[in-house]
Each structure stands twice: as structure tokens, then as C-alpha cells.
mmCIF file of C-alpha atoms in Angstrom:
data_model
loop_
_atom_site.group_PDB
_atom_site.id
_atom_site.type_symbol
_atom_site.label_atom_id
_atom_site.label_comp_id
_atom_site.label_asym_id
_atom_site.label_seq_id
_atom_site.Cartn_x
_atom_site.Cartn_y
_atom_site.Cartn_z
ATOM 1 C CA MET A 310 -15.453 20.867 14.842
ATOM 2 C CA ASP A 311 -17.478 18.229 12.939
ATOM 3 C CA LEU A 312 -16.373 14.920 14.473
ATOM 4 C CA GLN A 313 -18.232 12.920 11.833
ATOM 5 C CA SER A 314 -16.078 14.299 9.031
ATOM 6 C CA LEU A 315 -12.824 14.470 11.030
ATOM 7 C CA TRP A 316 -11.654 11.006 10.029
ATOM 8 C CA ALA A 317 -12.294 11.597 6.334
ATOM 9 C CA LYS A 318 -10.437 14.923 6.488
ATOM 10 C CA ARG A 319 -7.427 13.401 8.290
ATOM 11 C CA LEU A 320 -7.257 10.538 5.806
ATOM 12 C CA ALA A 321 -7.555 12.890 2.815
ATOM 13 C CA ASP A 322 -4.784 15.114 4.182
ATOM 14 C CA PHE A 323 -2.545 12.086 4.691
ATOM 15 C CA PHE A 324 -3.051 10.774 1.159
ATOM 16 C CA GLU A 325 -2.581 14.220 -0.324
ATOM 17 C CA GLN A 326 0.765 14.584 1.432
ATOM 18 C CA MET A 327 1.968 11.057 0.584
ATOM 19 C CA SER A 328 0.829 11.238 -3.056
ATOM 20 C CA LYS A 329 3.288 14.077 -3.675
ATOM 21 C CA TYR A 330 6.169 11.806 -2.732
ATOM 22 C CA PHE A 331 4.966 8.565 -4.287
ATOM 23 C CA SER A 332 4.237 10.244 -7.607
ATOM 24 C CA ILE A 333 7.952 11.061 -7.735
ATOM 25 C CA ILE A 334 9.370 7.734 -6.592
ATOM 26 C CA ALA A 335 6.828 5.380 -8.215
ATOM 27 C CA SER A 336 9.128 4.330 -11.060
ATOM 28 C CA SER A 337 12.051 3.729 -8.694
ATOM 29 C CA ILE A 338 9.901 1.541 -6.448
ATOM 30 C CA PHE A 339 8.698 -0.434 -9.458
ATOM 31 C CA TYR A 340 12.216 -1.250 -10.660
ATOM 32 C CA ILE A 341 13.405 -2.124 -7.153
ATOM 33 C CA LEU A 342 10.464 -4.496 -6.678
ATOM 34 C CA ILE A 343 11.171 -6.183 -10.009
ATOM 35 C CA ILE A 344 14.915 -6.582 -9.406
ATOM 36 C CA GLY A 345 14.738 -7.308 -5.683
ATOM 37 C CA GLY A 346 11.761 -9.625 -6.073
ATOM 38 C CA SER A 347 13.484 -11.621 -8.815
ATOM 39 C CA ILE A 348 16.625 -12.068 -6.720
ATOM 40 C CA PHE A 349 14.598 -13.036 -3.654
ATOM 41 C CA ILE A 350 12.474 -15.585 -5.535
ATOM 42 C CA TYR A 351 15.569 -17.173 -7.070
ATOM 43 C CA TYR A 352 17.343 -17.686 -3.760
ATOM 44 C CA TYR A 353 14.147 -18.574 -1.929
ATOM 45 C CA MET A 354 13.339 -21.388 -4.340
ATOM 46 C CA THR A 355 16.969 -22.524 -4.234
ATOM 47 C CA LEU A 356 16.818 -22.697 -0.449
ATOM 48 C CA LEU A 357 13.557 -24.676 -0.507
ATOM 49 C CA LYS A 358 15.117 -27.315 -2.763
ATOM 50 C CA GLN A 359 17.984 -27.796 -0.310
ATOM 51 C CA LEU A 360 15.809 -28.257 2.791
ATOM 52 C CA PRO A 361 15.888 -31.794 4.221
ATOM 53 C CA THR A 362 12.683 -33.807 4.547
ATOM 54 C CA SER A 363 12.930 -33.580 8.346
ATOM 55 C CA PHE A 364 12.813 -29.776 8.278
ATOM 56 C CA PRO A 365 9.805 -28.454 10.306
ATOM 57 C CA ARG A 366 8.251 -26.555 7.424
ATOM 58 C CA GLU A 367 4.861 -25.852 9.029
ATOM 59 C CA ALA A 368 6.417 -24.617 12.287
ATOM 60 C CA VAL A 369 8.857 -22.284 10.521
ATOM 61 C CA ALA A 370 6.166 -20.966 8.166
ATOM 62 C CA ALA A 371 3.872 -20.284 11.123
ATOM 63 C CA LEU A 372 6.691 -18.496 12.955
ATOM 64 C CA PHE A 373 7.356 -16.255 9.960
ATOM 65 C CA VAL A 374 3.685 -15.311 9.588
ATOM 66 C CA SER A 375 3.312 -14.687 13.333
ATOM 67 C CA ILE A 376 6.312 -12.360 13.324
ATOM 68 C CA MET A 377 4.721 -10.446 10.469
ATOM 69 C CA THR A 378 1.525 -10.020 12.494
ATOM 70 C CA ILE A 379 3.264 -8.498 15.532
ATOM 71 C CA ARG A 380 4.841 -5.935 13.200
ATOM 72 C CA MET A 381 1.439 -4.679 12.075
ATOM 73 C CA ARG A 382 0.337 -1.197 13.103
ATOM 74 C CA ILE A 383 -2.842 0.807 13.726
ATOM 75 C CA ARG A 384 -3.163 4.232 12.134
ATOM 76 C CA THR A 385 -5.251 6.747 14.107
ATOM 77 C CA PHE A 386 -3.883 9.973 12.562
ATOM 78 C CA PHE A 387 -4.006 11.549 16.007
ATOM 79 C CA LYS A 388 -1.818 14.630 16.507
ATOM 80 C CA LYS A 389 -0.338 16.272 19.584
ATOM 81 C CA PRO A 390 -2.904 19.137 19.690
ATOM 82 C CA ASP A 391 -5.645 16.497 19.909
ATOM 83 C CA ILE A 392 -4.776 15.991 23.579
ATOM 84 C CA VAL A 393 -6.205 19.469 24.180
ATOM 85 C CA PHE A 394 -8.871 19.842 21.524
ATOM 86 C CA LEU A 395 -10.301 16.306 21.353
ATOM 87 C CA LEU A 396 -9.930 15.194 24.962
ATOM 88 C CA ALA A 397 -13.311 16.636 25.954
ATOM 89 C CA ALA A 398 -14.955 14.943 22.950
ATOM 90 C CA GLU A 399 -13.370 11.544 23.564
ATOM 91 C CA SER A 400 -16.704 9.855 24.264
ATOM 92 C CA HIS A 401 -17.958 10.942 20.823
ATOM 93 C CA LEU A 402 -15.024 9.455 18.887
ATOM 94 C CA SER A 403 -16.346 5.898 18.648
ATOM 95 C CA SER A 404 -17.121 6.323 14.928
ATOM 96 C CA TYR A 405 -13.648 7.779 14.363
ATOM 97 C CA ILE A 406 -11.982 4.811 16.092
ATOM 98 C CA LYS A 407 -14.108 2.260 14.210
ATOM 99 C CA ARG A 408 -13.012 3.808 10.913
ATOM 100 C CA SER A 409 -9.418 3.848 12.097
ATOM 101 C CA LEU A 410 -9.482 0.171 13.062
ATOM 102 C CA THR A 411 -11.217 -0.759 9.800
ATOM 103 C CA TYR A 412 -8.660 1.162 7.748
ATOM 104 C CA SER A 413 -5.736 -0.363 9.685
ATOM 105 C CA THR A 414 -7.115 -3.888 9.390
ATOM 106 C CA THR A 415 -7.528 -3.436 5.640
ATOM 107 C CA LEU A 416 -3.930 -2.279 5.263
ATOM 108 C CA ASN A 417 -2.648 -5.089 7.477
ATOM 109 C CA SER A 418 -4.533 -7.619 5.362
ATOM 110 C CA PHE A 419 -2.150 -6.855 2.479
ATOM 111 C CA THR A 420 0.836 -7.578 4.729
ATOM 112 C CA LEU A 421 -0.701 -10.847 5.856
ATOM 113 C CA PHE A 422 -1.580 -11.783 2.275
ATOM 114 C CA ILE A 423 2.018 -11.290 1.140
ATOM 115 C CA ALA A 424 3.302 -13.338 4.104
ATOM 116 C CA LEU A 425 0.926 -16.190 3.291
ATOM 117 C CA VAL A 426 1.857 -16.154 -0.390
ATOM 118 C CA MET A 427 5.516 -16.430 0.604
ATOM 119 C CA VAL A 428 4.962 -19.510 2.768
ATOM 120 C CA ILE A 429 2.734 -21.400 0.296
ATOM 121 C CA PRO A 430 5.762 -23.117 -1.352
ATOM 122 C CA LEU A 431 7.012 -24.066 2.123
ATOM 123 C CA VAL A 432 3.915 -25.890 3.380
ATOM 124 C CA SER A 433 2.418 -29.017 1.885
ATOM 125 C CA THR A 434 -1.256 -28.083 1.668
ATOM 126 C CA PHE A 435 -3.358 -25.101 0.653
ATOM 127 C CA HIS A 436 -7.136 -24.814 0.956
ATOM 128 C CA ILE A 437 -8.498 -21.393 0.115
ATOM 129 C CA VAL A 438 -11.623 -21.618 2.314
ATOM 130 C CA SER A 439 -9.885 -22.623 5.550
ATOM 131 C CA TRP A 440 -6.943 -20.289 4.873
ATOM 132 C CA THR A 441 -9.268 -17.338 4.273
ATOM 133 C CA LEU A 442 -11.327 -18.074 7.377
ATOM 134 C CA VAL A 443 -8.356 -18.489 9.733
ATOM 135 C CA SER A 444 -6.474 -15.537 8.225
ATOM 136 C CA THR A 445 -9.473 -13.254 8.713
ATOM 137 C CA ALA A 446 -9.824 -14.404 12.308
ATOM 138 C CA ALA A 447 -6.093 -13.905 12.945
ATOM 139 C CA LEU A 448 -6.235 -10.440 11.401
ATOM 140 C CA LEU A 449 -9.122 -9.347 13.628
ATOM 141 C CA LEU A 450 -7.427 -10.801 16.710
ATOM 142 C CA THR A 451 -4.168 -9.035 15.819
ATOM 143 C CA THR A 452 -5.972 -5.705 15.536
ATOM 144 C CA TRP A 453 -7.399 -6.254 19.016
ATOM 145 C CA PHE A 454 -4.018 -7.283 20.410
ATOM 146 C CA ILE A 455 -2.439 -4.098 19.054
ATOM 147 C CA TRP A 456 -5.267 -1.802 20.158
ATOM 148 C CA VAL A 457 -5.256 -2.884 23.817
ATOM 149 C CA LYS A 458 -1.503 -2.265 24.143
ATOM 150 C CA GLN A 459 -2.282 1.332 25.051
ATOM 151 C CA TRP A 460 -3.718 0.215 28.405
ATOM 152 C CA LEU A 461 -0.790 -1.950 29.527
ATOM 153 C CA PRO A 462 0.745 -0.244 32.581
ATOM 154 C CA THR A 463 4.319 -1.574 32.585
ATOM 155 C CA ARG A 464 7.026 -2.684 30.198
ATOM 156 C CA SER A 465 6.925 -6.229 31.613
ATOM 157 C CA SER A 466 3.187 -6.480 30.927
ATOM 158 C CA LEU A 467 3.826 -5.273 27.372
ATOM 159 C CA LEU A 468 6.465 -7.987 26.866
ATOM 160 C CA ILE A 469 4.120 -10.663 28.212
ATOM 161 C CA HIS A 470 1.325 -9.365 25.982
ATOM 162 C CA THR A 471 3.600 -9.483 22.920
ATOM 163 C CA PHE A 472 4.729 -13.007 23.821
ATOM 164 C CA ILE A 473 1.122 -14.182 24.103
ATOM 165 C CA HIS A 474 0.345 -12.493 20.792
ATOM 166 C CA ILE A 475 3.128 -14.198 18.866
ATOM 167 C CA VAL A 476 2.502 -17.606 20.473
ATOM 168 C CA SER A 477 -1.215 -17.365 19.697
ATOM 169 C CA MET A 478 -0.583 -16.408 16.092
ATOM 170 C CA TRP A 479 1.990 -19.173 15.756
ATOM 171 C CA ALA A 480 -0.446 -21.745 17.095
ATOM 172 C CA MET A 481 -3.236 -20.575 14.808
ATOM 173 C CA PHE A 482 -1.151 -20.755 11.652
ATOM 174 C CA TYR A 483 0.651 -23.944 12.683
ATOM 175 C CA PHE A 484 -2.681 -25.723 13.055
ATOM 176 C CA LEU A 485 -3.828 -24.191 9.763
ATOM 177 C CA PHE A 486 -0.751 -25.404 7.882
ATOM 178 C CA SER A 487 -1.114 -28.828 9.557
ATOM 179 C CA GLU A 488 -4.708 -29.126 8.261
ATOM 180 C CA LYS A 489 -6.217 -28.708 11.743
ATOM 181 C CA TRP A 490 -7.891 -25.380 11.115
ATOM 182 C CA LEU A 491 -10.675 -26.024 13.640
ATOM 183 C CA LEU A 492 -8.016 -25.929 16.374
ATOM 184 C CA SER A 493 -6.922 -22.561 14.942
ATOM 185 C CA LEU A 494 -10.413 -21.194 15.493
ATOM 186 C CA LEU A 495 -10.380 -22.636 19.018
ATOM 187 C CA VAL A 496 -7.171 -20.720 19.770
ATOM 188 C CA TRP A 497 -8.829 -17.610 18.349
ATOM 189 C CA MET A 498 -11.884 -18.015 20.564
ATOM 190 C CA VAL A 499 -9.790 -18.541 23.711
ATOM 191 C CA ASN A 500 -7.657 -15.453 23.069
ATOM 192 C CA GLY A 501 -10.658 -13.346 22.115
ATOM 193 C CA GLY A 502 -12.395 -14.413 25.308
ATOM 194 C CA PHE A 503 -9.442 -13.493 27.481
ATOM 195 C CA LEU A 504 -9.044 -10.105 25.799
ATOM 196 C CA TYR A 505 -12.739 -9.418 26.271
ATOM 197 C CA ILE A 506 -12.620 -10.337 29.964
ATOM 198 C CA LEU A 507 -9.463 -8.308 30.645
ATOM 199 C CA PHE A 508 -10.203 -5.147 28.667
ATOM 200 C CA SER A 509 -13.948 -4.870 28.096
ATOM 201 C CA HIS A 510 -15.383 -5.110 31.607
ATOM 202 C CA LYS A 511 -15.245 -1.352 32.105
ATOM 203 C CA LYS A 512 -15.111 1.766 29.963
ATOM 204 C CA ARG A 513 -11.559 2.934 29.317
ATOM 205 C CA GLY A 514 -10.330 6.270 28.051
ATOM 206 C CA PHE A 515 -7.721 6.584 25.324
ATOM 207 C CA ASN A 516 -4.061 6.619 26.227
ATOM 208 C CA TRP A 517 -3.509 9.725 24.138
ATOM 209 C CA LEU A 518 0.248 9.917 24.670
ATOM 210 C CA TYR A 519 0.729 6.304 23.578
ATOM 211 C CA LEU A 520 -1.518 6.580 20.521
ATOM 212 C CA ILE A 521 0.097 9.822 19.360
ATOM 213 C CA ASP A 522 3.572 8.380 19.903
ATOM 214 C CA GLN A 523 2.688 5.284 17.855
ATOM 215 C CA GLU A 524 1.200 7.436 15.094
ATOM 216 C CA GLU A 525 4.368 9.537 14.915
ATOM 217 C CA LYS A 526 6.474 6.367 14.714
ATOM 218 C CA ASN A 527 4.298 5.010 11.898
ATOM 219 C CA THR A 528 4.680 8.226 9.922
ATOM 220 C CA GLU A 529 8.409 8.263 10.651
ATOM 221 C CA ARG A 530 8.831 4.773 9.176
ATOM 222 C CA LEU A 531 7.045 5.833 6.022
ATOM 223 C CA TYR A 532 9.172 8.956 5.713
ATOM 224 C CA ARG A 533 12.343 6.896 6.143
ATOM 225 C CA PHE A 534 11.308 4.701 3.249
ATOM 226 C CA ILE A 535 10.579 7.726 1.044
ATOM 227 C CA HIS A 536 13.877 9.282 2.135
ATOM 228 C CA LEU A 537 15.687 6.505 0.273
ATOM 229 C CA PHE A 538 14.606 8.198 -2.954
ATOM 230 C CA VAL A 539 13.993 11.905 -2.265
ATOM 231 C CA ASP A 540 14.641 14.438 0.458
ATOM 232 C CA VAL A 541 11.980 14.473 3.178
ATOM 233 C CA PRO A 542 11.945 17.654 5.297
ATOM 234 C CA HIS A 543 9.598 16.063 7.872
ATOM 235 C CA LEU A 544 12.077 13.315 8.757
ATOM 236 C CA LYS A 545 13.422 13.210 12.302
ATOM 237 C CA ASN A 546 16.803 11.554 12.629
ATOM 238 C CA THR A 547 17.767 9.611 15.743
ATOM 239 C CA PHE A 548 21.400 9.028 16.577
ATOM 240 C CA HIS A 549 23.751 7.545 19.169
ATOM 241 C CA LYS A 550 27.337 8.311 20.103
ATOM 242 C CA ARG A 551 28.948 4.955 19.142
ATOM 243 C CA THR A 552 32.239 6.148 20.606
ATOM 244 C CA LEU A 553 34.269 3.107 19.520
ATOM 245 C CA PHE A 554 33.403 3.515 15.843
ATOM 246 C CA ILE A 555 33.960 7.275 15.997
ATOM 247 C CA VAL A 556 37.414 6.732 17.486
ATOM 248 C CA LEU A 557 38.264 4.264 14.703
ATOM 249 C CA ALA A 558 37.018 6.756 12.104
ATOM 250 C CA GLU A 559 39.172 9.526 13.597
ATOM 251 C CA LYS A 560 42.244 7.305 13.405
ATOM 252 C CA ALA A 561 41.512 6.447 9.766
ATOM 253 C CA ILE A 562 41.080 10.085 8.650
ATOM 254 C CA SER A 563 43.975 12.525 8.552
ATOM 255 C CA PHE A 564 43.572 15.738 10.548
ATOM 256 C CA LYS A 565 43.830 18.055 7.537
ATOM 257 C CA GLN A 566 41.521 20.589 5.926
ATOM 258 C CA PRO A 567 40.713 18.469 2.810
ATOM 259 C CA SER A 568 39.368 15.759 5.146
ATOM 260 C CA THR A 569 36.769 18.045 6.755
ATOM 261 C CA TYR A 570 33.768 16.855 4.768
ATOM 262 C CA THR A 571 34.975 13.253 4.813
ATOM 263 C CA TYR A 572 34.995 13.317 8.601
ATOM 264 C CA LEU A 573 31.536 14.902 8.781
ATOM 265 C CA PHE A 574 29.957 12.429 6.346
ATOM 266 C CA LEU A 575 31.529 9.467 8.113
ATOM 267 C CA ARG A 576 30.287 10.693 11.489
ATOM 268 C CA LEU A 577 26.789 10.995 10.045
ATOM 269 C CA ALA A 578 26.930 7.432 8.697
ATOM 270 C CA ILE A 579 28.081 6.082 12.064
ATOM 271 C CA ARG A 580 25.909 8.064 14.449
ATOM 272 C CA TYR A 581 22.600 8.168 12.542
ATOM 273 C CA ASP A 582 20.572 5.064 13.402
ATOM 274 C CA GLN A 583 19.006 5.018 9.954
ATOM 275 C CA TYR A 584 22.295 4.435 8.138
ATOM 276 C CA PHE A 585 24.258 2.524 10.759
ATOM 277 C CA GLY A 586 21.429 0.063 11.437
ATOM 278 C CA MET A 587 20.810 -0.485 7.733
ATOM 279 C CA TYR A 588 24.527 -1.090 7.104
ATOM 280 C CA ILE A 589 24.805 -3.682 9.878
ATOM 281 C CA ARG A 590 21.554 -5.440 8.928
ATOM 282 C CA LEU A 591 22.398 -5.816 5.256
ATOM 283 C CA THR A 592 25.876 -7.082 6.086
ATOM 284 C CA LEU A 593 24.449 -9.738 8.412
ATOM 285 C CA ILE A 594 21.784 -10.683 5.867
ATOM 286 C CA GLY A 595 24.501 -11.104 3.248
ATOM 287 C CA LEU A 596 26.480 -13.387 5.561
ATOM 288 C CA MET A 597 23.399 -15.491 6.307
ATOM 289 C CA ILE A 598 22.538 -15.902 2.616
ATOM 290 C CA LEU A 599 26.126 -16.875 1.794
ATOM 291 C CA TYR A 600 25.990 -19.534 4.508
ATOM 292 C CA PHE A 601 22.554 -21.029 3.866
ATOM 293 C CA VAL A 602 22.399 -20.537 0.065
ATOM 294 C CA PRO A 603 25.940 -21.003 -1.234
ATOM 295 C CA ALA A 604 24.959 -20.833 -4.934
ATOM 296 C CA LYS A 605 26.328 -17.852 -6.914
ATOM 297 C CA PRO A 606 28.048 -16.001 -4.030
ATOM 298 C CA TRP A 607 29.175 -13.190 -6.329
ATOM 299 C CA LEU A 608 25.533 -12.319 -7.085
ATOM 300 C CA VAL A 609 24.693 -12.277 -3.365
ATOM 301 C CA THR A 610 27.547 -9.942 -2.471
ATOM 302 C CA VAL A 611 26.915 -7.579 -5.383
ATOM 303 C CA SER A 612 23.212 -7.421 -4.462
ATOM 304 C CA MET A 613 24.062 -6.577 -0.845
ATOM 305 C CA LEU A 614 26.501 -3.896 -1.953
ATOM 306 C CA TYR A 615 23.913 -2.362 -4.274
ATOM 307 C CA MET A 616 21.246 -2.235 -1.578
ATOM 308 C CA THR A 617 23.707 -0.773 0.911
ATOM 309 C CA GLY A 618 25.094 1.820 -1.477
ATOM 310 C CA TYR A 619 21.647 2.845 -2.713
ATOM 311 C CA GLN A 620 20.393 3.407 0.826
ATOM 312 C CA LEU A 621 23.494 5.424 1.682
ATOM 313 C CA LEU A 622 22.823 7.953 -1.091
ATOM 314 C CA PRO A 623 20.413 10.085 1.011
ATOM 315 C CA LEU A 624 23.346 10.678 3.369
ATOM 316 C CA GLN A 625 24.353 13.591 1.144
ATOM 317 C CA ARG A 626 21.119 15.381 2.070
ATOM 318 C CA ALA A 627 21.419 14.641 5.782
ATOM 319 C CA ARG A 628 24.226 17.150 6.281
ATOM 320 C CA ASN A 629 23.628 20.464 7.970
ATOM 321 C CA GLU A 630 23.656 23.192 5.337
ATOM 322 C CA MET A 631 25.705 25.324 7.712
ATOM 323 C CA VAL A 632 28.768 23.349 6.616
ATOM 324 C CA ARG A 633 28.500 25.137 3.280
ATOM 325 C CA LEU A 634 29.884 28.180 5.099
ATOM 326 C CA TYR A 635 33.247 26.407 5.341
ATOM 327 C CA PRO A 636 35.784 27.944 2.907
ATOM 328 C CA LEU A 637 35.908 24.698 0.930
ATOM 329 C CA THR A 638 34.837 23.973 -2.630
ATOM 330 C CA HIS A 639 31.714 22.142 -3.743
ATOM 331 C CA ALA A 640 33.929 19.692 -5.626
ATOM 332 C CA LEU A 641 35.572 18.736 -2.337
ATOM 333 C CA LEU A 642 32.147 18.171 -0.795
ATOM 334 C CA GLN A 643 31.239 15.822 -3.619
ATOM 335 C CA SER A 644 34.539 13.942 -3.615
ATOM 336 C CA SER A 645 34.374 13.520 0.167
ATOM 337 C CA PHE A 646 30.900 12.028 -0.045
ATOM 338 C CA LEU A 647 31.992 9.582 -2.750
ATOM 339 C CA LYS A 648 35.057 8.701 -0.689
ATOM 340 C CA VAL A 649 32.900 7.808 2.306
ATOM 341 C CA ILE A 650 30.573 5.676 0.169
ATOM 342 C CA LEU A 651 33.616 3.970 -1.330
ATOM 343 C CA SER A 652 35.130 3.280 2.100
ATOM 344 C CA LEU A 653 31.919 1.848 3.563
ATOM 345 C CA LEU A 654 31.346 -0.412 0.569
ATOM 346 C CA ILE A 655 34.963 -1.628 0.658
ATOM 347 C CA VAL A 656 34.624 -2.531 4.340
ATOM 348 C CA GLN A 657 31.403 -4.425 3.691
ATOM 349 C CA ALA A 658 32.883 -6.130 0.633
ATOM 350 C CA SER A 659 35.951 -7.179 2.657
ATOM 351 C CA ILE A 660 33.735 -8.799 5.311
ATOM 352 C CA LEU A 661 31.711 -10.674 2.701
ATOM 353 C CA THR A 662 34.810 -11.750 0.771
ATOM 354 C CA LEU A 663 36.549 -12.996 3.913
ATOM 355 C CA PHE A 664 33.448 -14.981 4.832
ATOM 356 C CA THR A 665 33.333 -16.677 1.426
ATOM 357 C CA LEU A 666 36.916 -17.803 2.006
ATOM 358 C CA PHE A 667 35.640 -20.100 4.777
ATOM 359 C CA THR A 668 32.397 -21.221 3.115
ATOM 360 C CA HIS A 669 33.302 -21.508 -0.571
ATOM 361 C CA PRO A 670 36.186 -22.699 -2.752
ATOM 362 C CA LEU A 671 39.055 -20.334 -3.464
ATOM 363 C CA SER A 672 37.893 -19.852 -7.061
ATOM 364 C CA ALA A 673 34.485 -18.658 -5.833
ATOM 365 C CA MET A 674 36.140 -16.226 -3.435
ATOM 366 C CA LEU A 675 38.289 -14.788 -6.224
ATOM 367 C CA MET A 676 35.216 -14.358 -8.408
ATOM 368 C CA VAL A 677 33.441 -12.597 -5.544
ATOM 369 C CA PHE A 678 36.405 -10.282 -5.088
ATOM 370 C CA LEU A 679 36.534 -9.417 -8.796
ATOM 371 C CA ALA A 680 32.766 -8.869 -9.102
ATOM 372 C CA GLN A 681 32.729 -6.630 -6.030
ATOM 373 C CA ALA A 682 35.675 -4.559 -7.229
ATOM 374 C CA ILE A 683 34.045 -3.923 -10.605
ATOM 375 C CA PHE A 684 30.678 -3.131 -9.049
ATOM 376 C CA ILE A 685 32.046 -0.753 -6.406
ATOM 377 C CA GLY A 686 33.993 1.191 -9.031
ATOM 378 C CA TRP A 687 30.895 1.510 -11.231
ATOM 379 C CA PHE A 688 28.560 2.351 -8.377
ATOM 380 C CA VAL A 689 30.699 5.046 -6.741
ATOM 381 C CA TYR A 690 32.166 6.824 -9.759
ATOM 382 C CA HIS A 691 29.196 6.521 -12.104
ATOM 383 C CA PHE A 692 25.932 5.724 -10.330
ATOM 384 C CA ALA A 693 26.448 7.675 -7.071
ATOM 385 C CA LYS A 694 28.266 10.537 -8.782
ATOM 386 C CA LYS A 695 25.387 10.973 -11.218
ATOM 387 C CA ARG A 696 22.870 11.034 -8.341
ATOM 388 C CA TRP A 697 24.892 13.719 -6.592
ATOM 389 C CA LYS A 698 24.493 16.049 -9.538
ATOM 390 C CA VAL A 699 20.728 15.564 -9.503
ATOM 391 C CA SER A 700 20.296 16.364 -5.802
ATOM 392 C CA ARG A 701 22.844 19.060 -5.076
#
């Protein structure tokens, strides 16, 4: 095996596989970015206008950017067979790792750039030289923070390491936004020194199990995003019992043959982490926006319903094809899926509508109710139904 060309081959294979998916979903991503970005900018600027003068803008902006940094990842493209075939050549993989860290840092720079662009309206000053210098330093330090995680022996040490990471990043960007960028570089030097003392005093081997596990999780996240648009055979679904919600679903569905597919789809939506977590998150986000940005509540609720419904569409492909052996018609399968989407959107709409009753005038609540009813009817019986025909 040529170790010098291994990285280039792994990267080429990755892009070749991903390009097949992104060539299909490119137009969908473009429209979602345009629509979602416009809605976000509108409410973001509205929120900024309502902030009091005493609001700690620099501290909150620094916290947001620091949270974005701890969510950054390193791509190694290691695979499970590498534990056997590359373990003996570990000492010769320095070039491979340098390319991996360079590639990951470059990708993470885009994430950091977007985060900084988002907080520019929130802070009072912007100087491109100091911002570029501190951001580059923070990016390099973040890469080091993430890389050394593989050598942390316990969960408690990992939590402490993450806490130090986020506090360090917060301090760096807080000083930057407060026009004390030299203090930011001082924080960077102190953290870099400690990391060097703790992890560079002796030669360490790779934690292959950790690196492979992280690589699989990175790929899984990407597949989950693609799965919102097309079927992804490589996707691994994780699920939990959630007994309470299953019991409530069983009580809501009649024990009759026409309800077979309805019960199966609803169980999938409840037990699969991908759908259940998304449903809960978007509902909570909708409630937070209604509370902090009370303008145009009907637009907020309709936007939340659209994002929820759109991300529930892949649920139709998550079913086990063995259920097609049931002596039930394809029309029943389709109607059951639409019924589940309708039920989930009605529950979410009811929560949002009830919340607006306590935070908005009665007229606003009635408008929210009417807008949601019209949207849900259109989405389920036109938009979702049309997508079912495409993917069956």
C-alpha cells in the first residue's frame, strides 16, 4: 500500500460518493437556503432592534461563536479495517494526519466564518485585521483541542476538557469583540502552552477506536442531512423505546386492520431519534421565537410546520419493505403515511397556537390558527402527497 497516496485516494472516494447525492439535491438546498435564510435574517434583525442597551452583546456573541467551535469536527477518513492493516504503519502516517488536520481546519474555517458574519450586527466594532488574526489562532487552537480528545482516559476528563475549550474560546472572542484582541492572543498562548505540556512530552499512538467512531459519526451526520431529500442506503438509524409515547399512540389508534400502516409509521416517528428529536427541537424553537420575537406569529408557526413536515417526508422510506407482504393495498399505505404526517403537524400546531394565546392578542391567535389550518391542508394533501408519488 502506498501511504503517500492513501489520503488523496480516500478524499477522492469520499467526494465521488458525496457528489452523487449533492448533484441530485443541489436545487433543493439552494431554495431552502434562500427561503430559510430570508426568514432567519428578518427575525434576527427584528430581535436585534428590540434588545435593550444593557444587553451584554459581546458576551452573548462570544458564547455563540464558542459553541460553534466545540461543534467542529476532524475528518480522518479512517475505516474499521485500518485497525488491522494500518496499525503496523502508524509511525509512517504523519503526512496523512497533517493532510487530515489541514483539510479539517479548512472546512471548519467556513463554519467559523459564518458564525462571525452572524454576530457582526450584534457587536459594536469590526476590524478585519484583528478579527482575522484572532480567528485564525482560535481555529488552530480548536483543531488541537479536538485532536487531543482521543487521548483523554475518562468521561470526566473529556467534560473538563470541553469546558476548558468553550471557556477559552469564549474569552478569546469576548476580548476580540471588546477591542482587546491582544488579550485574546494571550489566552491562545496560555492554552497552547498547556496543551503542548500535557500532550506533547511523549510520543503517543492513535486511539484507533475513537478516531474511527468519530469518523463514522461525521459521515452519519452528513447522510442524515442528505436523507432529508433522497433515500440513503448507508444511513444507520438509532432508536429508543419511548414507552410513554408509544402507549399514547396505541390508545389513539384503533386496533383494526386499516390502521396497520398508521401504527407502524407512528411508531417509526416516535422511536427513531432522527424524527423524534427533530420534532421536539423545532417545536421548542418555534416556542422560543414566538416568545422573544412576537412579530408576525403566523409566519413563525407556518415556517416551523413547513420545516417539520419537510423533514418528516423521508419517514416513508424508513419503513421495512417486508411490510409490503401484508395483504393491504398501496393506497392504504399512502393514506396512512399522510394521516400520520397530518396528526403530527396538528399536534405541533396545537402547541404553538395554545402558546400564542398566552403571549399574543386573541386576534393574533385566531390568525395563527387559520394560517396553520390552511397550510397543513395544503402541505399534507398536495405537497406531501405529490412527494409520495415520486418516491414510491
